[in-house]
Structure formats: structure tokens, C-alpha cells
Amino acid sequence: MTRYGPVGVAVVGCGTVSHEYLPTLTAAPDVRVVACADLDLDRAGAVAARYGVPHATDVSTAIQHPDVELVVNLTIPAAHDEVAGAVVDAGRHVYNEKPLSMDREAGARLLTAAKTAGVRVGGAPDTFLTAGMQAALGLLVEGAIGSPQSALLLMQSPGPESWHEAPEFLYQPGAGPLFDIGPYYFTALVSTFGPATRVAAVGRQAFPHRTIGAGPRAGTSFPVRVPTHVTALVEFAGGQVATLVFSFDSALVRSGFLEITGTEATMALPDPNAFHGQPRLRRATDEDWVPVPVPHRRSSRGMGVVEMAQALRLGRPHRASGEQALHVLDLMLSIADAVETGGFVPVRSTFTLADPLPAGWDPTVPTLVTGRSWQ
Ligand SMILES: NC(=O)c1ccc[n+]([C@@H]2O[C@H](COP(=O)([O-])OP(=O)(O)OC[C@H]3O[C@@H](n4cnc5c(N)ncnc54)[C@H](O)[C@@H]3O)[C@@H](O)[C@H]2O)c1
């Protein structure tokens, strides 16, 4: 059946991050949020009421609602595979929060199942679609730094246990600075250079135990089971290289540092883990950084869903793709493997690099009109 106008969306998982998605989705004329669902029906009801969503239901009713074409999966990571698999089985498109999946094989199975079913997979994060990041990517494509050669990336902090009341999970396999913060930085990196081909890394721990600093369990010590400092090298298919540090072992906080150096200049990208920020450019002749003009438009969590919905109607590829999200997962797992083995590890997955968004793109500006689509 050919459909026209706004794309019908269901949000599955009505926890913390749903309150960031729903303001974006309900402000976007090209999507219509039809249903909210959660294991906790009261929570789904409260979220639906707050954002004016007409239906609050269990997961399978939401997925199978006749008006729902695209399901936004905001469940906890351990439920991502099961929920996304059910969505694809029901013949609906799915957009997953990060990580795309718990492992490479399950992620690849999801993409294969979607292809067979003729539906699409999208994946967070969508921070690479902010106005600042896209302005920077547009300039890089136009040659503003000459030929891009290398990237330098730094995220260091003391870790979240001083303010987080239950930080244990952040120091267990599947988390740590690499997996917790990495998706934002790696998505920015691969949307600049394209797919990576191999990595090397070392990892270490400054402290075998950490102590909770806030809340009723303050003072409780717990074991650290992942590297809390990772230094990695990444090589890309285009020949560029990146040097990265992800650390929870530093009293000094320094984050959002991602610089791309080319043959003629260096571009400092905005913080890849934020929805605001201005890129800066520095040529050999510049005495200081020069801010890059950024168009004023809405940049908020969920815009990747809006862009995917527009792409569905218009029959073009969407930018926050499942292939890109799987590649980012593969890249992080490969770095973790390299920490274990001490050698270079090949990265075998790949994806197609999207063009930067058109300068005037804004998720609150309609691209699809009821009755027919244009462009
Ligand atoms: N919290 C944040 O600031 C943040 C930021 C970026 C990304 N994320 C990502 O968003 C996702 C959700 O995180 P959160 O912080 O909102 O978690 P949360 O625990 O606050 O909410 C998750 C919700 O999913 C529901 N749920 C769990 N399993 C389910 C299932 N099988 N079917 C239906 N509902 C189910 C839970 O009942 C809960 O309401 C995670 O993948 C996380 O990595 C969170």
C-alpha cells in the first residue's frame, strides 16, 4: 500500500530518554506519534498523556497498530534485540536507541531480517545530524581543510560515580568509557571519514574498585571489571587515521575534543555528545580559531527518526542508518578485542557514507505534504 503524508510512529520504552524524543517527534510535521508502549502500562499512559499521544498500549498492540509504520525502540539495551526483531517481524521499520544490539551477530541478524522483510533499520545516536556538526561536515566535503588526513579525539573525566547513585553498571562489560561514551564520538568520526578497517588499542585501570559518591549507598565500594582508560588507533578505508583516548581515570575533565586535520587546516568539531556547539577552523595563517557559522535550527534527540521518516516517503536512504550503527558497534567491540589481544584487529563491517544534510534542513519544517510527497 502506498502511503502519503506524515509517517505513523510508535514509541516503545517510555523511560528517561523518551522525554527527549517526544518533544522532537511531536514538533515534527512529517511524523505522527500514534502510540506509546512500555512493559509498564502506567508509564506508557503517563507519557502518552503528557505529549498528547492518542494511544497507550502494550508493545505488540502498538507495533501492530494499522497506522504505525515506524517503531522507535527506546527500551534498555538488553531488550533492543527482542523488541527490534518483533518490529521487523511485524513488517514495520525500526529505529533503535544505542547500542544497535548487544553483539555483532545479533545486530547483523537484525539487518538481514529487515532486508528480507523489506523494511528499514535506523540507529542512534543522531548527534552527528546537529546543525553544527552538519555545517562542519559540509565544509570538510567542500575542501575547507584540504584533504582530511587524521583525527585527534579526547574524552577524559574522573568517571560518573561521584554524582551517580547507582554507577556499578557503568564499570561492567558492555560499558566503561569506551562503550558508554564511545557511540557519540565514533558516529561523528565515521560520518566524517567513512568506514574504519582496522584498530589497535591498549587499556588499563587506575583503580580496581570505585566508591559510590552520592545517594543512599554513598561510601559503598564496588569492583571495576572493564578498562577505565583506553588509548586506540583507528585506520579508515580512505587511508585516514585517528588517535583516541577514552578515560574515566582523570581528575581533569576534558571532553568534546575532536579535531580533524587536513593538508591545509584543522577543523575542531562540536562536542559529539551534545546537540549544540560551533565548529572552529584554523589555517596555518590564522592566529586563533575562527568560528564556523552555523544555521539556526532545531537540533534535538529524535531528529534522526524524522530524517528517516522523510527518507522512507521520498524513497532515498536515511542518514542514521542501521549499517552505520552496526559499524560503530563493531568498531567499539574491535577496540575491546585489541585491548585483549594486544595486536591490530580488522574491522569487517562497512556502511555507505551519507551526504551532509542540506543547509536549510530543519526537523520542524514539513517535507511531506498530505495527499502527495514532493522533492
Ligand atoms: N537516559 C539517557 O540520558 C540516555 C541518553 C541517550 C541514550 N539512551 C539510551 O536510551 C535507551 C533507554 O534508556 P533510558 O535511560 O530511557 O532507560 P530507562 O530505564 O529510563 O527506560 C527504559 C524503559 O524501557 C522499558 N522497557 C524495558 N524493556 C522493555 C521491553 N522489553 N518492552 C517494552 N518496554 C521495555 C522500561 O520499562 C522503561 O520504561 C538505552 O538504550 C540507552 O542507552 C539513554
Tab-separated table of C-alpha atoms and ligand atoms in Angstrom:
chain	number	residue	atom	x	y	z
A	1	MET	CA	0.000	0.000	0.000
A	2	THR	CA	1.404	3.433	-0.900
A	3	ARG	CA	1.156	5.842	1.973
A	4	TYR	CA	1.310	9.622	1.932
A	5	GLY	CA	1.802	12.398	4.450
A	6	PRO	CA	3.243	12.108	7.959
A	7	VAL	CA	4.733	8.737	8.926
A	8	GLY	CA	2.908	6.945	11.773
A	9	VAL	CA	5.275	6.254	14.698
A	10	ALA	CA	5.070	4.203	17.892
A	11	VAL	CA	7.474	4.819	20.786
A	12	VAL	CA	8.327	1.626	22.681
A	13	GLY	CA	10.053	2.233	26.020
A	14	CYS	CA	8.784	5.261	27.935
A	15	GLY	CA	11.697	5.859	30.334
A	16	THR	CA	14.176	8.716	30.778
A	17	VAL	CA	15.202	9.228	27.164
A	18	SER	CA	11.605	9.183	25.841
A	19	HIS	CA	11.278	12.678	27.339
A	20	GLU	CA	13.966	13.870	24.939
A	21	TYR	CA	12.497	12.140	21.880
A	22	LEU	CA	8.852	13.046	22.258
A	23	PRO	CA	9.254	16.858	22.180
A	24	THR	CA	11.175	16.480	18.893
A	25	LEU	CA	8.780	13.949	17.370
A	26	THR	CA	5.607	15.801	18.343
A	27	ALA	CA	7.036	19.070	16.932
A	28	ALA	CA	7.848	17.448	13.569
A	29	PRO	CA	5.071	17.717	10.981
A	30	ASP	CA	6.452	14.778	8.971
A	31	VAL	CA	5.792	12.237	11.740
A	32	ARG	CA	2.672	11.490	13.747
A	33	VAL	CA	3.182	9.704	17.053
A	34	VAL	CA	0.298	7.244	17.193
A	35	ALA	CA	1.122	5.130	20.254
A	36	CYS	CA	3.332	4.842	23.326
A	37	ALA	CA	4.100	1.399	24.768
A	38	ASP	CA	6.070	0.012	27.694
A	39	LEU	CA	6.170	-3.111	29.861
A	40	ASP	CA	4.865	-0.694	32.496
A	41	LEU	CA	1.457	0.353	31.108
A	42	ASP	CA	1.028	3.137	33.685
A	43	ARG	CA	4.277	4.682	32.490
A	44	ALA	CA	3.170	4.426	28.854
A	45	GLY	CA	-0.144	6.070	29.817
A	46	ALA	CA	1.536	8.933	31.657
A	47	VAL	CA	3.950	9.626	28.802
A	48	ALA	CA	1.161	9.454	26.175
A	49	ALA	CA	-0.961	11.883	28.200
A	50	ARG	CA	1.926	14.308	28.707
A	51	TYR	CA	2.750	14.536	24.979
A	52	GLY	CA	-0.788	14.225	23.576
A	53	VAL	CA	-0.224	10.776	22.011
A	54	PRO	CA	-3.618	9.126	21.264
A	55	HIS	CA	-2.873	5.500	22.293
A	56	ALA	CA	-1.005	3.926	25.256
A	57	THR	CA	-0.795	0.165	24.902
A	58	ASP	CA	1.257	-2.984	25.334
A	59	VAL	CA	4.172	-3.470	22.946
A	60	SER	CA	2.620	-5.856	20.424
A	61	THR	CA	-0.590	-3.800	20.092
A	62	ALA	CA	1.485	-0.680	19.402
A	63	ILE	CA	3.699	-2.421	16.861
A	64	GLN	CA	0.686	-3.857	15.012
A	65	HIS	CA	-1.446	-0.712	15.069
A	66	PRO	CA	-2.529	-0.175	11.436
A	67	ASP	CA	-1.299	3.444	11.445
A	68	VAL	CA	2.170	2.576	12.772
A	69	GLU	CA	4.866	2.312	10.106
A	70	LEU	CA	7.988	3.079	12.151
A	71	VAL	CA	8.757	1.988	15.728
A	72	VAL	CA	11.236	3.926	17.875
A	73	ASN	CA	12.832	1.420	20.258
A	74	LEU	CA	13.823	3.230	23.470
A	75	THR	CA	13.964	0.149	25.690
A	76	ILE	CA	17.001	-0.808	27.768
A	77	PRO	CA	19.947	-2.242	25.759
A	78	ALA	CA	19.228	-5.842	26.875
A	79	ALA	CA	15.757	-5.610	25.259
A	80	HIS	CA	16.850	-3.966	21.981
A	81	ASP	CA	17.254	-7.233	20.021
A	82	GLU	CA	13.938	-8.725	21.102
A	83	VAL	CA	11.857	-5.582	20.527
A	84	ALA	CA	13.526	-4.694	17.198
A	85	GLY	CA	13.125	-8.301	15.993
A	86	ALA	CA	9.399	-8.216	16.791
A	87	VAL	CA	9.014	-4.909	14.935
A	88	VAL	CA	10.702	-6.257	11.811
A	89	ASP	CA	8.647	-9.474	12.007
A	90	ALA	CA	5.532	-7.286	12.029
A	91	GLY	CA	6.697	-5.625	8.794
A	92	ARG	CA	7.422	-2.236	10.384
A	93	HIS	CA	10.558	-0.101	10.155
A	94	VAL	CA	12.574	0.240	13.376
A	95	TYR	CA	14.852	2.945	14.817
A	96	ASN	CA	16.879	1.673	17.806
A	97	GLU	CA	18.478	3.648	20.595
A	98	LYS	CA	22.162	2.820	21.102
A	99	PRO	CA	23.618	0.302	21.108
A	100	LEU	CA	22.013	-1.125	17.979
A	101	SER	CA	22.345	-4.566	19.521
A	102	MET	CA	24.226	-6.433	22.230
A	103	ASP	CA	26.659	-8.101	19.824
A	104	ARG	CA	27.800	-8.073	16.194
A	105	GLU	CA	25.967	-11.267	15.245
A	106	ALA	CA	22.586	-10.192	16.639
A	107	GLY	CA	22.968	-6.771	15.004
A	108	ALA	CA	23.799	-8.360	11.656
A	109	ARG	CA	20.815	-10.743	12.018
A	110	LEU	CA	18.520	-7.757	12.569
A	111	LEU	CA	19.755	-6.032	9.400
A	112	THR	CA	19.378	-9.242	7.376
A	113	ALA	CA	15.866	-9.874	8.717
A	114	ALA	CA	14.880	-6.294	7.875
A	115	LYS	CA	16.212	-6.624	4.340
A	116	THR	CA	14.251	-9.843	3.855
A	117	ALA	CA	11.099	-8.205	5.224
A	118	GLY	CA	11.593	-5.115	3.041
A	119	VAL	CA	11.785	-2.726	5.995
A	120	ARG	CA	14.477	-0.352	7.230
A	121	VAL	CA	16.618	-0.155	10.360
A	122	GLY	CA	17.822	3.130	11.823
A	123	GLY	CA	20.100	3.645	14.792
A	124	ALA	CA	21.014	6.323	17.329
A	125	PRO	CA	22.907	8.437	18.094
A	126	ASP	CA	21.746	11.285	15.869
A	127	THR	CA	24.107	13.876	17.359
A	128	PHE	CA	26.012	13.825	14.053
A	129	LEU	CA	22.946	15.497	12.488
A	130	THR	CA	23.148	18.667	14.620
A	131	ALA	CA	23.349	21.991	12.800
A	132	GLY	CA	26.953	22.478	13.980
A	133	MET	CA	28.170	19.008	13.033
A	134	GLN	CA	26.486	19.138	9.630
A	135	ALA	CA	27.915	22.610	8.908
A	136	ALA	CA	31.363	21.189	9.684
A	137	LEU	CA	30.833	18.066	7.539
A	138	GLY	CA	29.610	20.248	4.652
A	139	LEU	CA	32.790	22.349	4.830
A	140	LEU	CA	35.011	19.264	5.002
A	141	VAL	CA	33.371	17.925	1.830
A	142	GLU	CA	33.951	21.319	0.168
A	143	GLY	CA	37.677	21.072	0.983
A	144	ALA	CA	37.901	23.657	3.792
A	145	ILE	CA	40.866	21.856	5.388
A	146	GLY	CA	42.308	20.476	2.161
A	147	SER	CA	42.453	16.704	2.086
A	148	PRO	CA	41.438	15.271	5.530
A	149	GLN	CA	44.300	13.207	6.953
A	150	SER	CA	43.833	12.455	10.642
A	151	ALA	CA	41.705	12.913	13.749
A	152	LEU	CA	42.567	13.515	17.391
A	153	LEU	CA	39.904	12.641	19.955
A	154	LEU	CA	39.938	13.054	23.730
A	155	MET	CA	37.369	12.312	26.423
A	156	GLN	CA	38.709	12.179	29.977
A	157	SER	CA	36.975	12.519	33.330
A	158	PRO	CA	37.080	11.011	36.831
A	159	GLY	CA	34.042	8.830	35.939
A	160	PRO	CA	30.423	9.242	36.991
A	161	GLU	CA	30.455	7.646	40.486
A	162	SER	CA	30.799	10.969	42.342
A	163	TRP	CA	27.266	12.026	41.274
A	164	HIS	CA	25.590	8.801	40.015
A	165	GLU	CA	23.632	6.961	42.722
A	166	ALA	CA	23.934	3.518	41.021
A	167	PRO	CA	27.094	3.649	38.869
A	168	GLU	CA	28.077	-0.039	39.096
A	169	PHE	CA	26.733	-0.949	35.629
A	170	LEU	CA	28.989	1.692	34.063
A	171	TYR	CA	32.036	-0.319	35.166
A	172	GLN	CA	30.839	-3.719	33.898
A	173	PRO	CA	31.353	-5.369	30.475
A	174	GLY	CA	29.282	-3.535	27.864
A	175	ALA	CA	30.013	-0.168	29.490
A	176	GLY	CA	33.155	1.658	30.653
A	177	PRO	CA	34.204	4.886	28.916
A	178	LEU	CA	34.626	3.113	25.551
A	179	PHE	CA	31.077	1.747	25.237
A	180	ASP	CA	29.208	4.315	27.313
A	181	ILE	CA	30.513	7.485	25.642
A	182	GLY	CA	32.076	5.970	22.524
A	183	PRO	CA	28.954	5.734	20.305
A	184	TYR	CA	28.718	9.547	20.058
A	185	TYR	CA	32.384	10.054	19.188
A	186	PHE	CA	32.648	7.079	16.830
A	187	THR	CA	29.486	8.095	14.989
A	188	ALA	CA	30.970	11.576	14.460
A	189	LEU	CA	34.262	10.024	13.308
A	190	VAL	CA	32.771	7.588	10.800
A	191	SER	CA	30.356	10.200	9.464
A	192	THR	CA	33.491	12.243	8.694
A	193	PHE	CA	35.854	9.591	7.279
A	194	GLY	CA	33.544	6.694	6.374
A	195	PRO	CA	34.156	3.094	7.460
A	196	ALA	CA	37.154	2.013	9.547
A	197	THR	CA	39.231	-1.009	8.516
A	198	ARG	CA	41.489	-1.815	11.494
A	199	VAL	CA	42.238	-0.802	15.073
A	200	ALA	CA	44.899	-1.216	17.748
A	201	ALA	CA	44.441	-0.348	21.416
A	202	VAL	CA	45.750	-0.614	24.954
A	203	GLY	CA	43.640	-0.380	28.089
A	204	ARG	CA	44.242	-0.095	31.800
A	205	GLN	CA	42.594	0.578	35.160
A	206	ALA	CA	43.788	3.197	37.650
A	207	PHE	CA	41.599	1.693	40.417
A	208	PRO	CA	40.369	-1.920	40.824
A	209	HIS	CA	37.462	-0.639	42.968
A	210	ARG	CA	35.348	2.531	42.880
A	211	THR	CA	33.232	4.140	45.609
A	212	ILE	CA	29.704	5.499	45.175
A	213	GLY	CA	29.739	9.215	45.985
A	214	ALA	CA	26.030	10.135	46.049
A	215	GLY	CA	22.651	8.896	47.267
A	216	PRO	CA	21.671	6.416	49.980
A	217	ARG	CA	24.524	3.993	49.150
A	218	ALA	CA	27.278	6.659	49.216
A	219	GLY	CA	30.528	5.166	50.534
A	220	THR	CA	29.811	1.686	49.098
A	221	SER	CA	32.731	0.235	47.160
A	222	PHE	CA	32.306	-1.966	44.058
A	223	PRO	CA	34.695	-3.795	41.676
A	224	VAL	CA	35.716	-2.410	38.279
A	225	ARG	CA	35.542	-5.055	35.535
A	226	VAL	CA	36.480	-3.071	32.399
A	227	PRO	CA	39.421	-0.942	31.278
A	228	THR	CA	38.787	2.596	32.526
A	229	HIS	CA	41.415	4.135	30.244
A	230	VAL	CA	41.571	3.139	26.571
A	231	THR	CA	44.028	4.554	24.027
A	232	ALA	CA	43.277	3.450	20.463
A	233	LEU	CA	44.423	3.892	16.880
A	234	VAL	CA	41.898	3.600	14.063
A	235	GLU	CA	42.639	3.363	10.353
A	236	PHE	CA	39.919	4.154	7.807
A	237	ALA	CA	39.218	2.735	4.347
A	238	GLY	CA	40.069	6.154	2.880
A	239	GLY	CA	43.554	5.983	4.443
A	240	GLN	CA	42.966	8.494	7.271
A	241	VAL	CA	43.961	7.647	10.844
A	242	ALA	CA	42.597	8.628	14.267
A	243	THR	CA	44.200	8.670	17.729
A	244	LEU	CA	41.693	8.331	20.582
A	245	VAL	CA	41.648	8.470	24.379
A	246	PHE	CA	38.567	7.456	26.394
A	247	SER	CA	39.229	7.660	30.127
A	248	PHE	CA	37.451	7.610	33.487
A	249	ASP	CA	40.887	7.768	35.174
A	250	SER	CA	41.497	11.521	35.063
A	251	ALA	CA	40.769	14.129	37.746
A	252	LEU	CA	40.940	16.666	34.929
A	253	VAL	CA	37.728	16.781	32.887
A	254	ARG	CA	38.230	17.310	29.172
A	255	SER	CA	35.566	16.181	26.727
A	256	GLY	CA	34.063	17.040	23.382
A	257	PHE	CA	37.572	17.217	21.878
A	258	LEU	CA	37.519	16.012	18.270
A	259	GLU	CA	39.812	17.669	15.738
A	260	ILE	CA	40.171	16.755	12.073
A	261	THR	CA	43.447	17.776	10.457
A	262	GLY	CA	43.805	18.143	6.722
A	263	THR	CA	46.598	19.117	4.371
A	264	GLU	CA	45.738	22.823	4.760
A	265	ALA	CA	43.948	23.377	8.074
A	266	THR	CA	42.408	21.814	11.191
A	267	MET	CA	38.677	21.692	11.991
A	268	ALA	CA	37.550	21.362	15.636
A	269	LEU	CA	34.147	19.640	15.559
A	270	PRO	CA	31.421	20.480	18.109
A	271	ASP	CA	31.086	18.130	21.124
A	272	PRO	CA	29.865	14.846	19.554
A	273	ASN	CA	27.891	14.117	22.742
A	274	ALA	CA	25.831	17.325	22.624
A	275	PHE	CA	23.126	18.889	20.484
A	276	HIS	CA	24.691	22.349	20.405
A	277	GLY	CA	28.127	23.755	19.711
A	278	GLN	CA	30.014	25.533	16.992
A	279	PRO	CA	32.794	24.106	14.843
A	280	ARG	CA	36.023	26.106	14.537
A	281	LEU	CA	38.589	26.257	11.773
A	282	ARG	CA	42.294	27.086	11.957
A	283	ARG	CA	44.577	27.516	8.972
A	284	ALA	CA	48.369	27.907	9.153
A	285	THR	CA	47.988	31.670	8.725
A	286	ASP	CA	45.291	32.061	11.433
A	287	GLU	CA	46.459	33.399	14.798
A	288	ASP	CA	43.482	31.832	16.535
A	289	TRP	CA	40.494	29.570	15.857
A	290	VAL	CA	37.863	31.007	13.505
A	291	PRO	CA	34.236	30.074	14.384
A	292	VAL	CA	32.275	28.428	11.563
A	293	PRO	CA	28.809	29.973	11.014
A	294	VAL	CA	26.016	27.554	11.951
A	295	PRO	CA	22.441	27.955	10.663
A	296	HIS	CA	19.848	28.401	13.407
A	297	ARG	CA	17.584	25.341	13.500
A	298	ARG	CA	16.245	22.754	15.892
A	299	SER	CA	18.889	20.141	16.828
A	300	SER	CA	17.490	17.678	19.345
A	301	ARG	CA	17.347	13.955	20.086
A	302	GLY	CA	14.918	12.248	17.702
A	303	MET	CA	15.778	14.254	14.565
A	304	GLY	CA	17.322	11.056	13.137
A	305	VAL	CA	13.850	9.492	13.311
A	306	VAL	CA	12.327	12.473	11.475
A	307	GLU	CA	15.001	12.326	8.780
A	308	MET	CA	14.419	8.555	8.450
A	309	ALA	CA	10.653	9.090	8.109
A	310	GLN	CA	11.195	11.656	5.334
A	311	ALA	CA	13.619	9.299	3.584
A	312	LEU	CA	11.053	6.474	3.721
A	313	ARG	CA	8.428	8.540	1.961
A	314	LEU	CA	10.846	10.010	-0.561
A	315	GLY	CA	12.482	6.663	-1.355
A	316	ARG	CA	16.034	7.777	-0.565
A	317	PRO	CA	18.480	6.337	2.010
A	318	HIS	CA	18.197	7.644	5.590
A	319	ARG	CA	21.253	9.001	7.355
A	320	ALA	CA	21.186	7.452	10.868
A	321	SER	CA	21.315	4.018	9.265
A	322	GLY	CA	21.364	0.583	10.869
A	323	GLU	CA	24.527	-0.188	8.862
A	324	GLN	CA	26.294	2.833	10.369
A	325	ALA	CA	25.111	1.910	13.892
A	326	LEU	CA	26.311	-1.694	13.412
A	327	HIS	CA	29.674	-0.429	12.152
A	328	VAL	CA	30.054	1.764	15.247
A	329	LEU	CA	29.232	-1.239	17.465
A	330	ASP	CA	31.735	-3.375	15.530
A	331	LEU	CA	34.387	-0.652	15.865
A	332	MET	CA	33.988	-0.472	19.660
A	333	LEU	CA	33.992	-4.272	20.007
A	334	SER	CA	37.112	-4.447	17.824
A	335	ILE	CA	38.885	-1.920	20.070
A	336	ALA	CA	37.908	-4.008	23.113
A	337	ASP	CA	39.290	-7.104	21.301
A	338	ALA	CA	42.516	-5.218	20.515
A	339	VAL	CA	42.929	-4.328	24.217
A	340	GLU	CA	42.680	-8.071	24.974
A	341	THR	CA	44.950	-9.343	22.181
A	342	GLY	CA	47.475	-6.506	22.041
A	343	GLY	CA	47.567	-6.512	18.222
A	344	PHE	CA	45.770	-4.924	15.287
A	345	VAL	CA	42.185	-6.148	14.833
A	346	PRO	CA	40.415	-5.886	11.466
A	347	VAL	CA	37.015	-4.169	11.314
A	348	ARG	CA	34.999	-6.104	8.759
A	349	SER	CA	31.620	-4.334	8.687
A	350	THR	CA	31.033	-1.362	6.451
A	351	PHE	CA	28.389	1.223	5.561
A	352	THR	CA	27.742	3.865	2.926
A	353	LEU	CA	28.727	7.380	3.984
A	354	ALA	CA	25.779	9.773	3.680
A	355	ASP	CA	25.986	13.246	2.175
A	356	PRO	CA	25.734	16.129	4.663
A	357	LEU	CA	22.169	17.366	5.197
A	358	PRO	CA	21.069	20.288	3.001
A	359	ALA	CA	21.888	23.557	4.824
A	360	GLY	CA	18.232	24.522	5.267
A	361	TRP	CA	17.093	21.181	6.718
A	362	ASP	CA	15.081	21.502	9.931
A	363	PRO	CA	13.044	18.701	11.544
A	364	THR	CA	10.197	21.132	12.229
A	365	VAL	CA	9.845	22.134	8.559
A	366	PRO	CA	7.478	19.834	6.627
A	367	THR	CA	8.956	17.969	3.679
A	368	LEU	CA	5.963	15.723	3.102
A	369	VAL	CA	2.549	17.143	2.379
A	370	THR	CA	-0.699	15.297	2.959
A	371	GLY	CA	-2.009	13.752	-0.238
A	372	ARG	CA	1.321	13.570	-2.020
A	373	SER	CA	5.014	13.770	-1.370
A	374	TRP	CA	7.363	16.019	-3.266
A	375	GLN	CA	11.115	16.505	-3.789
B	1	LIG	N1	18.980	8.193	29.748
B	1	LIG	C1	19.679	8.872	28.858
B	1	LIG	O1	20.071	10.035	29.083
B	1	LIG	C2	20.026	8.260	27.516
B	1	LIG	C3	20.712	9.056	26.601
B	1	LIG	C4	20.990	8.536	25.352
B	1	LIG	C5	20.622	7.252	25.051
B	1	LIG	N2	19.990	6.464	25.961
B	1	LIG	C6	19.607	5.101	25.564
B	1	LIG	O2	18.181	5.026	25.572
B	1	LIG	C7	17.763	3.718	25.942
B	1	LIG	C8	16.826	3.809	27.124
B	1	LIG	O3	17.494	4.442	28.175
B	1	LIG	P1	16.678	5.132	29.366
B	1	LIG	O4	17.700	5.875	30.151
B	1	LIG	O5	15.480	5.842	28.835
B	1	LIG	O6	16.247	3.841	30.179
B	1	LIG	P2	15.060	3.723	31.256
B	1	LIG	O7	15.401	2.557	32.089
B	1	LIG	O8	14.800	5.043	31.899
B	1	LIG	O9	13.768	3.378	30.367
B	1	LIG	C9	13.630	2.187	29.625
B	1	LIG	C10	12.163	1.867	29.505
B	1	LIG	O10	12.028	0.723	28.671
B	1	LIG	C11	11.051	-0.138	29.258
B	1	LIG	N3	11.321	-1.496	28.804
B	1	LIG	C12	12.350	-2.299	29.141
B	1	LIG	N4	12.272	-3.470	28.486
B	1	LIG	C13	11.161	-3.398	27.706
B	1	LIG	C14	10.546	-4.282	26.786
B	1	LIG	N5	11.039	-5.490	26.531
B	1	LIG	N6	9.421	-3.869	26.163
B	1	LIG	C15	8.908	-2.634	26.406
B	1	LIG	N7	9.443	-1.759	27.273
B	1	LIG	C16	10.558	-2.130	27.898
B	1	LIG	C17	11.213	0.044	30.750
B	1	LIG	O11	10.032	-0.361	31.433
B	1	LIG	C18	11.488	1.541	30.841
B	1	LIG	O12	10.291	2.299	30.964
B	1	LIG	C19	19.045	2.916	26.194
B	1	LIG	O13	19.366	2.189	25.045
B	1	LIG	C20	20.098	3.994	26.453
B	1	LIG	O14	21.394	3.568	26.034
B	1	LIG	C21	19.659	6.956	27.181
